[in-house]
Short mmCIF file of C-alpha atoms and ligand atoms in Angstrom, two decimals:
data_model
loop_
_atom_site.label_atom_id
_atom_site.label_comp_id
_atom_site.label_asym_id
_atom_site.label_seq_id
_atom_site.Cartn_x
_atom_site.Cartn_y
_atom_site.Cartn_z
CA MET A 1 -28.07 -17.75 20.86
CA PHE A 2 -30.01 -18.31 24.07
CA GLU A 3 -29.65 -21.24 26.48
CA VAL A 4 -32.60 -23.61 26.98
CA ARG A 5 -33.50 -25.46 30.13
CA ILE A 6 -36.12 -27.95 31.25
CA LEU A 7 -38.29 -26.09 33.73
CA GLY A 8 -40.78 -28.80 34.63
CA THR A 9 -41.98 -32.28 33.77
CA GLY A 10 -45.19 -34.29 34.05
CA SER A 11 -46.57 -37.65 33.07
CA TYR A 12 -49.79 -39.59 33.06
CA ALA A 13 -50.88 -43.11 32.16
CA PRO A 14 -54.27 -44.82 32.23
CA ASP A 15 -55.14 -46.60 35.50
CA ASN A 16 -55.80 -49.96 33.82
CA VAL A 17 -52.77 -52.22 34.52
CA VAL A 18 -52.42 -55.21 32.19
CA LYS A 19 -49.99 -57.82 33.42
CA ASN A 20 -48.18 -60.40 31.28
CA LYS A 21 -50.41 -63.14 32.61
CA ASP A 22 -53.46 -61.16 31.38
CA ILE A 23 -51.99 -61.12 27.86
CA SER A 24 -51.33 -64.85 28.05
CA LYS A 25 -55.13 -65.24 28.01
CA LEU A 26 -55.22 -63.54 24.59
CA VAL A 27 -52.18 -65.05 22.81
CA ASP A 28 -49.87 -68.03 23.27
CA THR A 29 -47.27 -66.46 25.55
CA ASN A 30 -46.30 -66.43 29.22
CA ASP A 31 -44.86 -64.13 31.88
CA GLU A 32 -41.51 -65.93 31.95
CA TRP A 33 -40.91 -65.54 28.18
CA ILE A 34 -41.84 -61.86 28.17
CA VAL A 35 -39.77 -60.96 31.25
CA GLU A 36 -36.77 -62.98 30.04
CA ARG A 37 -36.72 -61.48 26.51
CA THR A 38 -37.86 -57.91 27.26
CA GLY A 39 -37.95 -57.09 30.98
CA ILE A 40 -41.60 -56.02 30.66
CA ARG A 41 -43.95 -57.14 33.48
CA GLU A 42 -46.98 -54.93 32.95
CA ARG A 43 -48.25 -52.00 30.91
CA ARG A 44 -51.12 -49.50 31.03
CA VAL A 45 -53.92 -49.90 28.51
CA SER A 46 -56.51 -47.20 27.92
CA THR A 47 -60.13 -48.04 28.62
CA GLY A 48 -61.36 -44.93 26.81
CA GLU A 49 -58.86 -42.10 27.15
CA GLU A 50 -57.51 -40.96 23.79
CA THR A 51 -53.98 -39.66 23.09
CA SER A 52 -55.09 -36.02 23.46
CA MET A 53 -56.57 -36.73 26.89
CA LEU A 54 -53.39 -38.41 28.13
CA SER A 55 -51.43 -35.46 26.68
CA VAL A 56 -53.53 -32.87 28.49
CA GLU A 57 -53.13 -34.57 31.86
CA ALA A 58 -49.33 -34.95 31.44
CA ALA A 59 -49.15 -31.32 30.27
CA ARG A 60 -51.11 -30.02 33.28
CA ARG A 61 -48.67 -31.77 35.59
CA ALA A 62 -45.64 -30.36 33.72
CA ILE A 63 -47.10 -26.84 33.76
CA LYS A 64 -47.68 -27.12 37.52
CA ASP A 65 -44.15 -28.43 38.06
CA ALA A 66 -42.74 -25.55 35.98
CA GLY A 67 -44.81 -22.97 37.85
CA ILE A 68 -45.98 -21.24 34.68
CA SER A 69 -49.44 -20.47 33.36
CA PRO A 70 -50.85 -21.83 30.06
CA GLU A 71 -50.75 -18.32 28.52
CA ASP A 72 -46.94 -18.35 28.88
CA ILE A 73 -46.68 -21.23 26.38
CA GLU A 74 -45.79 -20.09 22.86
CA LEU A 75 -45.25 -23.49 21.26
CA ILE A 76 -46.87 -26.89 21.81
CA ILE A 77 -45.42 -29.93 20.05
CA VAL A 78 -46.92 -33.37 20.52
CA ALA A 79 -44.81 -36.32 19.40
CA THR A 80 -47.16 -39.16 18.58
CA ALA A 81 -47.67 -42.02 16.16
CA THR A 82 -51.19 -42.56 17.45
CA PRO A 83 -53.04 -39.22 17.23
CA ASP A 84 -56.80 -38.96 17.80
CA ASN A 85 -57.13 -37.49 14.29
CA PHE A 86 -54.98 -36.45 11.35
CA ILE A 87 -56.76 -33.09 11.63
CA PRO A 88 -56.88 -31.35 14.05
CA SER A 89 -53.43 -32.17 15.36
CA THR A 90 -53.19 -33.49 18.91
CA ALA A 91 -51.22 -30.36 19.80
CA CYS A 92 -54.16 -28.13 18.74
CA MET A 93 -56.53 -30.27 20.83
CA VAL A 94 -54.21 -29.88 23.81
CA GLN A 95 -54.06 -26.13 23.25
CA LYS A 96 -57.85 -25.91 23.38
CA GLU A 97 -58.10 -27.86 26.64
CA LEU A 98 -55.28 -25.94 28.32
CA GLU A 99 -56.49 -22.58 26.97
CA ALA A 100 -52.90 -21.95 25.89
CA LYS A 101 -54.05 -19.33 23.45
CA ASN A 102 -50.61 -17.88 22.66
CA ALA A 103 -49.16 -21.13 21.35
CA THR A 104 -48.33 -22.36 17.84
CA CYS A 105 -49.23 -26.05 17.78
CA PHE A 106 -48.27 -29.06 15.70
CA ASP A 107 -47.54 -32.78 15.94
CA VAL A 108 -44.31 -34.55 15.09
CA SER A 109 -44.18 -38.04 13.58
CA ALA A 110 -40.95 -39.83 14.41
CA ALA A 111 -42.24 -42.97 16.15
CA CYS A 112 -40.34 -43.78 19.33
CA THR A 113 -37.81 -40.97 18.67
CA GLY A 114 -40.64 -38.41 18.54
CA PHE A 115 -39.97 -36.75 21.88
CA ILE A 116 -36.26 -36.34 21.06
CA TYR A 117 -37.11 -34.73 17.71
CA ALA A 118 -39.74 -32.50 19.33
CA VAL A 119 -37.32 -31.30 22.02
CA SER A 120 -34.78 -30.55 19.28
CA ILE A 121 -37.32 -28.47 17.35
CA ALA A 122 -38.48 -26.59 20.46
CA THR A 123 -34.86 -25.94 21.41
CA GLN A 124 -34.19 -24.26 18.05
CA PHE A 125 -37.27 -22.01 18.50
CA ILE A 126 -35.98 -20.91 21.91
CA LYS A 127 -32.27 -20.69 21.06
CA THR A 128 -32.92 -18.35 18.14
CA GLY A 129 -35.02 -16.05 20.31
CA GLN A 130 -38.30 -16.63 18.49
CA ILE A 131 -40.03 -17.82 21.67
CA LYS A 132 -39.30 -18.14 25.39
CA THR A 133 -41.43 -21.08 26.51
CA ALA A 134 -42.43 -24.36 24.88
CA LEU A 135 -44.45 -27.38 25.96
CA VAL A 136 -43.22 -30.66 24.48
CA ILE A 137 -45.32 -33.79 24.89
CA GLY A 138 -44.83 -37.44 23.91
CA ALA A 139 -48.12 -39.35 24.01
CA GLU A 140 -49.48 -42.61 22.67
CA THR A 141 -52.45 -44.92 22.73
CA LEU A 142 -50.61 -47.78 21.06
CA SER A 143 -53.25 -50.23 22.26
CA LYS A 144 -55.48 -49.09 19.38
CA ILE A 145 -52.97 -50.02 16.67
CA LEU A 146 -51.90 -53.37 18.11
CA ASN A 147 -53.03 -56.65 16.66
CA TRP A 148 -54.02 -58.33 19.93
CA GLU A 149 -53.69 -61.69 18.16
CA ASP A 150 -50.01 -61.12 17.27
CA ARG A 151 -47.76 -62.22 20.13
CA ASN A 152 -44.71 -60.70 18.43
CA THR A 153 -46.01 -57.18 19.05
CA CYS A 154 -48.95 -57.04 21.49
CA ILE A 155 -46.77 -57.99 24.47
CA LEU A 156 -44.41 -55.05 23.95
CA PHE A 157 -46.39 -51.84 23.95
CA GLY A 158 -48.40 -49.68 26.35
CA ASP A 159 -50.28 -46.36 26.58
CA GLY A 160 -49.15 -43.18 28.32
CA ALA A 161 -47.92 -39.60 28.04
CA GLY A 162 -45.06 -37.47 29.30
CA ALA A 163 -44.42 -33.75 28.99
CA ALA A 164 -41.71 -31.17 29.57
CA VAL A 165 -41.75 -27.38 29.72
CA LEU A 166 -38.68 -25.86 28.05
CA GLN A 167 -37.72 -22.26 28.70
CA ARG A 168 -35.12 -19.68 27.73
CA SER A 169 -32.41 -19.49 30.38
CA ASP A 170 -29.19 -17.65 31.25
CA LYS A 171 -27.56 -20.85 32.44
CA GLN A 172 -26.42 -23.86 30.42
CA GLY A 173 -29.28 -26.37 29.96
CA ILE A 174 -29.53 -28.35 26.74
CA ILE A 175 -25.84 -28.71 25.92
CA SER A 176 -25.93 -30.67 22.69
CA LEU A 177 -28.35 -32.33 20.30
CA TYR A 178 -28.04 -35.09 17.78
CA THR A 179 -30.71 -36.43 15.42
CA GLY A 180 -30.72 -38.70 12.39
CA SER A 181 -32.84 -40.96 10.22
CA ASP A 182 -32.37 -43.96 7.96
CA GLY A 183 -35.38 -44.39 5.67
CA THR A 184 -33.86 -47.51 4.08
CA GLY A 185 -34.79 -49.44 7.25
CA GLY A 186 -38.39 -48.25 7.28
CA GLU A 187 -39.80 -51.66 6.38
CA HIS A 188 -38.72 -53.13 9.73
CA LEU A 189 -41.37 -51.28 11.74
CA VAL A 190 -44.55 -50.28 9.94
CA LEU A 191 -47.89 -48.79 10.96
CA PRO A 192 -50.00 -48.23 7.81
CA ALA A 193 -52.17 -45.11 7.47
CA VAL A 194 -55.27 -44.69 5.27
CA GLN A 195 -54.80 -46.52 1.95
CA LEU A 196 -55.11 -44.69 -1.36
CA ASN A 197 -58.68 -45.18 -2.59
CA ASN A 198 -60.58 -42.70 -4.78
CA PRO A 199 -62.77 -42.62 -7.96
CA TYR A 200 -59.60 -42.85 -10.10
CA CYS A 201 -57.77 -45.48 -8.12
CA LYS A 202 -59.70 -48.29 -6.50
CA SER A 203 -57.81 -49.98 -3.72
CA ASN A 204 -57.78 -53.76 -3.57
CA ASN A 205 -55.69 -53.53 -0.46
CA ASP A 206 -57.39 -54.37 2.84
CA THR A 207 -54.36 -53.56 5.02
CA LYS A 208 -55.33 -53.13 8.65
CA ASN A 209 -53.98 -50.26 10.75
CA PHE A 210 -51.86 -52.59 12.87
CA VAL A 211 -48.20 -52.22 13.72
CA SER A 212 -45.89 -54.92 12.36
CA MET A 213 -42.24 -55.37 13.21
CA ASN A 214 -39.13 -57.32 12.42
CA GLY A 215 -37.99 -57.58 16.05
CA ARG A 216 -34.53 -58.97 15.32
CA GLU A 217 -33.64 -56.19 12.85
CA ILE A 218 -34.92 -53.51 15.23
CA PHE A 219 -32.91 -55.05 18.05
CA LYS A 220 -29.70 -54.96 15.96
CA PHE A 221 -30.36 -51.39 14.84
CA ALA A 222 -31.19 -50.21 18.38
CA THR A 223 -28.06 -51.58 20.02
CA LYS A 224 -25.79 -49.93 17.42
CA ILE A 225 -27.58 -46.60 17.18
CA VAL A 226 -27.98 -45.92 20.90
CA ILE A 227 -24.20 -46.14 21.27
CA LYS A 228 -23.66 -43.82 18.31
CA CYS A 229 -26.19 -41.28 19.63
CA ILE A 230 -24.52 -41.19 23.05
CA GLU A 231 -21.08 -40.74 21.47
CA GLU A 232 -22.40 -37.99 19.20
CA VAL A 233 -23.90 -35.84 21.98
CA LEU A 234 -20.72 -36.11 24.05
CA LYS A 235 -18.49 -35.28 21.07
CA ASP A 236 -17.20 -31.69 21.04
CA THR A 237 -18.19 -31.20 24.69
CA PRO A 238 -15.86 -31.29 27.73
CA TYR A 239 -17.87 -34.21 29.15
CA THR A 240 -17.39 -37.97 29.14
CA LEU A 241 -19.70 -40.81 30.18
CA GLU A 242 -18.26 -40.53 33.69
CA ASP A 243 -19.80 -37.07 34.03
CA ILE A 244 -23.28 -38.38 33.23
CA LYS A 245 -25.61 -39.02 36.18
CA TYR A 246 -28.31 -40.82 34.20
CA ILE A 247 -28.89 -41.97 30.67
CA ILE A 248 -32.65 -42.01 30.04
CA PRO A 249 -33.16 -44.27 27.03
CA HIS A 250 -36.25 -45.07 25.01
CA GLN A 251 -37.85 -47.88 27.02
CA ALA A 252 -38.19 -50.65 24.43
CA ASN A 253 -36.42 -53.67 25.84
CA ALA A 254 -34.19 -54.19 28.90
CA LYS A 255 -31.95 -56.48 26.82
CA ILE A 256 -31.15 -53.62 24.43
CA ILE A 257 -30.16 -51.42 27.37
CA GLU A 258 -28.06 -54.18 29.01
CA PHE A 259 -26.24 -54.77 25.72
CA VAL A 260 -25.48 -51.07 25.31
CA ALA A 261 -24.32 -50.68 28.94
CA LYS A 262 -21.93 -53.59 28.48
CA LYS A 263 -20.52 -52.20 25.22
CA LEU A 264 -20.03 -48.76 26.77
CA LYS A 265 -18.50 -50.38 29.87
CA VAL A 266 -20.87 -48.56 32.21
CA ASP A 267 -22.99 -49.99 35.00
CA ASN A 268 -26.61 -50.82 34.13
CA SER A 269 -27.68 -48.52 36.95
CA LYS A 270 -26.59 -45.46 34.92
CA PHE A 271 -29.56 -46.23 32.66
CA TYR A 272 -32.93 -45.32 34.15
CA ILE A 273 -35.42 -48.10 33.43
CA ASN A 274 -39.17 -48.20 34.04
CA LEU A 275 -40.23 -50.40 31.10
CA ASP A 276 -41.03 -53.21 33.53
CA ARG A 277 -44.08 -51.13 34.57
CA TYR A 278 -45.04 -49.40 31.31
CA GLY A 279 -43.78 -51.53 28.43
CA ASN A 280 -42.81 -49.58 25.33
CA THR A 281 -44.90 -46.40 25.18
CA SER A 282 -43.10 -45.19 22.01
CA GLY A 283 -42.98 -41.36 21.92
CA ALA A 284 -44.08 -41.20 25.56
CA SER A 285 -41.42 -43.45 27.03
CA ILE A 286 -38.57 -40.95 27.45
CA PRO A 287 -40.66 -38.12 28.97
CA ILE A 288 -42.43 -40.54 31.36
CA ALA A 289 -39.02 -41.81 32.53
CA LEU A 290 -37.64 -38.26 32.75
CA ASP A 291 -40.59 -37.23 34.88
CA GLU A 292 -40.03 -40.17 37.23
CA VAL A 293 -36.35 -39.28 37.60
CA ASN A 294 -37.32 -35.66 38.32
CA LYS A 295 -40.18 -36.40 40.74
CA LYS A 296 -38.15 -38.96 42.67
CA GLY A 297 -35.62 -36.19 43.31
CA LEU A 298 -32.81 -38.14 41.67
CA LEU A 299 -31.36 -35.04 40.00
CA SER A 300 -29.57 -32.03 41.50
CA SER A 301 -28.69 -28.78 39.83
CA GLY A 302 -25.62 -29.26 37.64
CA ASP A 303 -26.19 -32.99 37.04
CA LYS A 304 -25.74 -34.05 33.43
CA ILE A 305 -28.19 -36.45 31.79
CA ILE A 306 -28.55 -37.92 28.32
CA LEU A 307 -31.91 -38.62 26.70
CA VAL A 308 -31.59 -41.12 23.85
CA GLY A 309 -34.21 -42.49 21.49
CA PHE A 310 -34.58 -44.77 18.48
CA GLY A 311 -37.49 -46.13 16.54
CA GLY A 312 -39.42 -46.68 13.36
CA GLY A 313 -38.53 -44.66 10.30
CA LEU A 314 -35.85 -45.51 11.15
CA THR A 315 -35.21 -42.55 13.44
CA PHE A 316 -32.76 -41.80 16.23
CA GLY A 317 -31.40 -38.99 18.37
CA ALA A 318 -30.19 -37.78 21.73
CA GLN A 319 -29.77 -34.74 23.97
CA LEU A 320 -27.10 -33.97 26.54
CA ILE A 321 -28.69 -31.81 29.25
CA GLU A 322 -27.48 -30.04 32.36
CA TRP A 323 -30.21 -30.12 34.98
CA SER A 324 -31.02 -26.94 36.86
N1 COA B 1 -44.32 -65.44 23.65
C1 COA B 1 -43.77 -66.66 23.46
N2 COA B 1 -43.03 -66.97 22.39
C2 COA B 1 -42.83 -66.00 21.47
C3 COA B 1 -43.39 -64.72 21.60
C4 COA B 1 -44.16 -64.47 22.74
N3 COA B 1 -44.72 -63.27 22.98
N4 COA B 1 -43.02 -63.97 20.55
C5 COA B 1 -42.27 -64.76 19.76
N5 COA B 1 -42.15 -65.98 20.30
C6 COA B 1 -41.43 -67.14 19.81
C7 COA B 1 -41.22 -67.09 18.32
O1 COA B 1 -42.35 -67.59 17.63
C8 COA B 1 -40.00 -67.95 18.16
O2 COA B 1 -40.39 -69.29 18.23
P1 COA B 1 -39.69 -70.40 17.28
O3 COA B 1 -38.24 -70.39 17.69
O4 COA B 1 -40.42 -71.63 17.64
O5 COA B 1 -39.89 -69.90 15.89
C9 COA B 1 -39.18 -67.66 19.41
O6 COA B 1 -40.12 -67.15 20.38
C10 COA B 1 -38.09 -66.64 19.20
O7 COA B 1 -38.66 -65.54 18.49
P2 COA B 1 -37.81 -64.28 18.10
O8 COA B 1 -38.70 -63.29 17.41
O9 COA B 1 -36.58 -64.72 17.40
O10 COA B 1 -37.44 -63.74 19.57
P3 COA B 1 -36.42 -62.66 19.99
O11 COA B 1 -35.47 -63.22 20.96
O12 COA B 1 -35.87 -61.88 18.82
O13 COA B 1 -37.34 -61.66 20.84
C11 COA B 1 -38.40 -59.53 20.62
C12 COA B 1 -38.40 -60.98 20.19
C13 COA B 1 -39.52 -58.82 19.91
C14 COA B 1 -38.64 -59.47 22.12
C15 COA B 1 -37.03 -58.89 20.30
O14 COA B 1 -36.65 -59.19 18.98
C16 COA B 1 -37.04 -57.42 20.47
O15 COA B 1 -37.28 -56.91 21.55
N6 COA B 1 -36.70 -56.67 19.40
C17 COA B 1 -36.73 -55.23 19.46
C18 COA B 1 -38.14 -54.78 19.40
C19 COA B 1 -38.32 -53.35 19.75
O16 COA B 1 -37.65 -52.83 20.60
N7 COA B 1 -39.25 -52.69 19.09
C20 COA B 1 -39.60 -51.34 19.33
C21 COA B 1 -38.61 -50.45 18.73
S1 COA B 1 -38.98 -48.80 19.02
#
């Protein structure tokens, strides 16, 4: 089995900044409530860029950071719940724009855990020797599936993309992986797709393609599962939480992260947080945060980090990574 390391990262978000007070003009809410309950102050909202376009920009930055050329990429996975189309996949659209002609391309649907799943899949491709280099992207335009009249959800989410180049390595990189799902909790976070409707089955369902959520249930699930994921990736390794420089969690709600930090008896500062500026960008949140940590120079070779995600499905997972 080969080792796998993260060679480069990139991220991109639309320029349009929407602050809490801007949303309070659309629904009955206010900055104080949103900051107090979530930690979110602003988010980016697309004024025309689709998920594939955000993906391409994040990918270009990751490719530059990695110092590779698009022809080196043998696998492109885009984690998204908000693709431009069902067909072609976002990954194929990215391939076309990058001219990454040697890549196999597909999308992964695992909601906010999408990037974690996609990194796990790419890691297996590289570990087994099938490929050397993969591009993994998490990208969303959640603004198009929000009900902007529903204050329970429209305050939470934002648009953006993050990417990472993974490559075969001689040195330890991705140390351990953990993924899981619990379909019995699927009803707590739902984004309907196209409804069944054909000459043999007329639909009387006018469901809109809006996300709906039972916030309390998701909160309970998140706080439990993030702890389990962290414990699972540390299990059977020589490392403990003390050895971890940063935990980069899915950026859903600062309260979830504070709760987890307290339970694990670690300082909040071990968790990297940028949700105050982006809101919850679902599959994009972890790679955007990872890119910030990388570009700010917060990591040195040998540092250990944990990426941890949770989301609709329900889905969850984590990676323990040695930075190099
Ligand atoms: N502004 C002002 N008031 C709001 C509001 C808003 N945006 N949204 C809800 N409220 C109101 C509710 O109507 C309710 O009022 P009531 O007591 O008069 O009925 C009150 O605030 C409390 O609502 P509740 O839904 O119980 O709040 P909460 O403390 O659970 O916080 C969330 C709501 C969504 C912030 C919180 O549950 C959460 O973050 N859950 C996790 C969501 C998540 O992470 N999802 C993504 C997973 S990948």
